[in-house]
């Protein structure tokens, strides 16, 4: 890898910024001062220093974010706040993206990474990655509704969903609201809302709790994110 490409990937600025670092003799590779942006290095073996500080190579980045309501699951938007706007300047990278999407008013677990192959695998219908949601629903969810989810639902537009797991956590008769957990392996547009719509109910709150082996902990508040542990990264590969 060229030294200028390496330093750009490591967030030392644009190629132009990196060339200025080299021109002002701030870049050292294997104890040799770098004089050209074109020199080739081995990111895994070379010792690279910028202004006396050692630079450690990292190709892929993985974050678990607790998405708040009102924020778009997108990398950029000219008018509205996106999940990438929640990242601080140190952690933000242009190549980061959310794996899959959550609706604007849906909260919860969102995986952010720059690992394109992993993102593709996590979303592939062939992988059948479980996604678990907590929902508050207007209406009394019954055993009959659980059975309908279990066999798959025909949505109002004619779309057939795959079997899903629905379990009732509680029902408040005074407010006519059910609290449920739903597990799906797909990611169709507004899928859970449309599934409940197909049985005549309306979702008033939706939160993703799990995605595959990743789980949202209660200590991670809305709008905050954290780096995935090595064990978590290994579990989703």
Coordinates of C-alpha atoms in Angstrom, one line a residue:
X1 CA 0.0 0.0 0.0
X2 CA 1.3 3.5 -0.8
X3 CA 2.1 5.6 2.2
X4 CA -0.2 8.4 1.2
X5 CA -3.2 6.0 0.9
X6 CA -2.4 4.4 4.2
X7 CA -2.3 7.7 6.0
X8 CA -5.4 8.9 4.4
X9 CA -7.2 5.7 5.5
X10 CA -5.9 6.4 9.0
X11 CA -7.6 9.7 9.1
X12 CA -4.6 12.0 8.6
X13 CA -6.5 14.1 6.1
X14 CA -6.8 14.1 2.3
X15 CA -4.0 13.0 0.0
X16 CA -3.0 16.7 -0.2
X17 CA -2.8 16.9 3.6
X18 CA -0.7 13.8 3.7
X19 CA 1.7 15.1 1.1
X20 CA 2.2 18.2 3.2
X21 CA 3.1 16.0 6.2
X22 CA 5.6 14.2 4.1
X23 CA 7.0 17.4 2.6
X24 CA 7.5 18.8 6.1
X25 CA 9.4 15.6 7.1
X26 CA 6.8 14.5 9.7
X27 CA 6.5 10.9 8.4
X28 CA 8.9 8.1 9.3
X29 CA 8.7 4.5 8.1
X30 CA 11.0 1.8 9.7
X31 CA 13.2 4.6 11.0
X32 CA 13.6 6.1 7.6
X33 CA 12.3 9.6 6.8
X34 CA 9.7 9.4 4.0
X35 CA 10.5 11.7 1.1
X36 CA 7.9 10.5 -1.4
X37 CA 4.1 9.8 -1.2
X38 CA 4.5 7.0 -3.6
X39 CA 6.6 4.6 -1.5
X40 CA 5.1 1.2 -0.7
X41 CA 4.7 -0.1 2.8
X42 CA 3.3 -3.2 4.5
X43 CA 0.7 -1.9 6.9
X44 CA 0.9 -5.0 9.0
X45 CA 4.7 -5.1 9.3
X46 CA 6.1 -1.6 8.8
X47 CA 6.6 0.8 11.7
X48 CA 5.0 4.1 10.8
X49 CA 5.3 7.3 12.8
X50 CA 3.7 10.7 12.2
X51 CA 5.2 13.6 14.1
X52 CA 6.8 11.1 16.5
X53 CA 3.6 9.1 17.2
X54 CA 3.2 5.5 16.2
X55 CA 0.4 4.8 13.8
X56 CA -1.4 1.4 14.2
X57 CA -3.1 0.0 11.2
X58 CA -6.8 -0.9 11.4
X59 CA -8.7 -1.9 8.2
X60 CA -12.2 -2.4 9.6
X61 CA -14.2 -0.7 12.3
X62 CA -17.3 -2.0 14.0
X63 CA -19.7 0.0 16.3
X64 CA -23.0 -0.8 18.0
X65 CA -25.2 2.2 18.1
X66 CA -28.5 2.8 20.1
X67 CA -30.5 4.7 17.5
X68 CA -32.9 7.3 18.8
X69 CA -36.2 8.2 17.2
X70 CA -36.2 11.1 14.7
X71 CA -32.9 10.2 13.2
X72 CA -32.5 8.8 9.7
X73 CA -30.7 5.5 9.1
X74 CA -28.4 6.9 6.4
X75 CA -24.9 8.2 5.9
X76 CA -25.8 11.7 4.7
X77 CA -28.9 13.9 4.3
X78 CA -29.1 17.5 3.4
X79 CA -32.1 18.3 5.6
X80 CA -32.3 15.7 8.3
X81 CA -30.0 14.3 11.0
X82 CA -28.6 10.9 10.3
X83 CA -27.1 8.2 12.5
X84 CA -23.6 9.2 11.3
X85 CA -24.2 12.7 12.7
X86 CA -24.2 11.0 16.1
X87 CA -20.5 10.1 15.8
X88 CA -17.8 12.4 17.2
X89 CA -15.0 13.7 15.1
X90 CA -12.5 11.2 16.3
X91 CA -14.5 8.1 15.4
X92 CA -16.2 9.4 12.3
X93 CA -15.0 8.0 8.9
X94 CA -16.4 8.6 5.4
X95 CA -16.5 4.9 4.7
X96 CA -18.7 3.9 7.7
X97 CA -22.3 2.9 7.0
X98 CA -25.3 1.4 8.8
X99 CA -26.0 -2.3 8.2
X100 CA -29.6 -2.4 7.2
X101 CA -32.0 0.3 8.3
X102 CA -34.4 1.3 11.0
X103 CA -37.3 3.5 10.3
X104 CA -37.0 7.1 11.4
X105 CA -39.3 6.6 14.4
X106 CA -37.8 3.2 15.4
X107 CA -35.1 3.0 18.0
X108 CA -32.5 0.4 19.1
X109 CA -29.6 -1.6 17.9
X110 CA -27.8 -0.6 14.7
X111 CA -24.5 -2.0 13.5
X112 CA -22.2 0.6 12.0
X113 CA -19.1 -0.6 10.1
X114 CA -16.9 -0.1 7.0
X115 CA -16.8 -3.8 6.3
X116 CA -18.8 -4.2 3.2
X117 CA -18.6 -7.9 3.0
X118 CA -19.8 -8.3 6.5
X119 CA -22.7 -6.0 5.9
X120 CA -23.7 -8.0 2.8
X121 CA -23.6 -11.2 4.8
X122 CA -25.6 -9.8 7.7
X123 CA -28.4 -8.7 5.3
X124 CA -28.3 -11.7 3.0
X125 CA -31.7 -13.6 3.0
X126 CA -29.6 -16.8 2.8
X127 CA -28.1 -16.2 6.2
X128 CA -31.5 -15.9 8.0
X129 CA -30.0 -13.5 10.7
X130 CA -32.6 -13.2 13.5
X131 CA -33.7 -9.6 14.4
X132 CA -35.6 -9.2 17.7
X133 CA -37.8 -6.3 18.3
X134 CA -39.8 -5.0 21.3
X135 CA -43.1 -3.4 20.3
X136 CA -46.0 -1.7 21.9
X137 CA -49.2 -2.4 19.9
X138 CA -52.6 -1.0 20.1
X139 CA -54.9 -4.0 20.6
X140 CA -55.0 -7.3 22.4
X141 CA -52.5 -9.7 20.8
X142 CA -53.9 -13.2 21.2
X143 CA -52.7 -16.8 20.7
X144 CA -54.4 -16.7 17.3
X145 CA -52.2 -13.8 16.3
X146 CA -49.1 -15.7 17.5
X147 CA -50.1 -18.5 15.2
X148 CA -50.6 -16.2 12.3
X149 CA -47.0 -14.8 12.7
X150 CA -45.7 -18.3 13.1
X151 CA -47.0 -19.4 9.6
X152 CA -46.2 -16.1 7.9
X153 CA -48.5 -13.3 7.0
X154 CA -49.9 -12.0 3.7
X155 CA -49.5 -8.2 3.8
X156 CA -52.1 -5.8 2.5
X157 CA -50.1 -5.3 -0.7
X158 CA -49.9 -9.0 -1.4
X159 CA -46.4 -9.6 0.0
X160 CA -45.9 -12.9 1.8
X161 CA -43.7 -12.8 4.8
X162 CA -41.6 -15.6 6.1
X163 CA -42.6 -17.2 9.5
X164 CA -41.9 -15.0 12.5
X165 CA -41.9 -15.5 16.2
X166 CA -44.3 -13.4 18.3
X167 CA -44.5 -13.6 22.0
X168 CA -46.7 -11.5 24.3
X169 CA -45.0 -9.9 27.3
X170 CA -48.0 -8.1 28.7
X171 CA -51.4 -6.7 28.0
X172 CA -53.0 -3.6 29.7
X173 CA -56.7 -3.8 29.3
X174 CA -57.3 -0.2 30.5
X175 CA -55.1 1.2 27.7
X176 CA -55.7 -1.7 25.3
X177 CA -52.0 -1.9 24.6
X178 CA -50.0 -5.2 24.2
X179 CA -46.2 -5.4 24.8
X180 CA -44.6 -8.0 22.6
X181 CA -41.4 -9.4 21.2
X182 CA -41.1 -10.2 17.5
X183 CA -38.3 -12.1 15.8
X184 CA -38.0 -11.9 12.1
X185 CA -35.3 -13.0 9.6
X186 CA -36.2 -10.6 6.9
X187 CA -35.9 -6.8 6.6
X188 CA -38.8 -5.7 4.4
X189 CA -39.8 -2.0 4.4
X190 CA -41.8 -1.2 7.5
X191 CA -42.1 -5.0 7.9
X192 CA -43.3 -5.3 11.5
X193 CA -45.7 -2.4 11.3
X194 CA -47.1 -3.9 8.1
X195 CA -47.4 -7.3 9.7
X196 CA -49.5 -5.9 12.6
X197 CA -51.4 -3.9 10.1
X198 CA -52.3 -7.1 8.3
X199 CA -54.1 -8.3 11.5
X200 CA -55.8 -4.9 12.2
X201 CA -53.4 -3.5 14.8
X202 CA -51.1 -0.5 15.0
X203 CA -47.6 -0.4 16.3
X204 CA -47.0 2.7 18.5
X205 CA -43.5 1.9 19.6
X206 CA -40.7 -0.2 18.1
X207 CA -37.2 -1.0 19.3
X208 CA -34.7 -3.4 17.9
X209 CA -33.1 -5.4 20.8
X210 CA -31.0 -8.0 19.0
X211 CA -29.4 -8.6 15.6
X212 CA -27.9 -12.0 15.2
X213 CA -25.5 -12.5 18.1
X214 CA -25.4 -8.7 18.9
X215 CA -27.6 -7.5 21.8
X216 CA -28.4 -4.0 22.9
X217 CA -27.5 -3.5 26.6
X218 CA -29.6 -1.2 28.8
X219 CA -26.5 0.8 29.8
X220 CA -26.1 2.1 26.3
X221 CA -28.3 5.2 26.2
X222 CA -30.1 6.5 23.2
X223 CA -27.8 8.2 20.7
X224 CA -24.7 6.6 22.1
X225 CA -22.5 4.0 20.5
X226 CA -19.6 1.8 21.5
X227 CA -16.9 -0.3 19.8
X228 CA -17.7 -4.0 19.3
X229 CA -15.7 -6.4 21.5
X230 CA -13.3 -8.9 19.8
X231 CA -15.7 -11.7 20.8
X232 CA -18.7 -9.9 19.2
X233 CA -16.7 -9.2 16.0
X234 CA -15.8 -12.9 15.8
X235 CA -19.4 -14.0 16.4
X236 CA -20.7 -12.1 13.4
X237 CA -18.0 -13.1 10.9

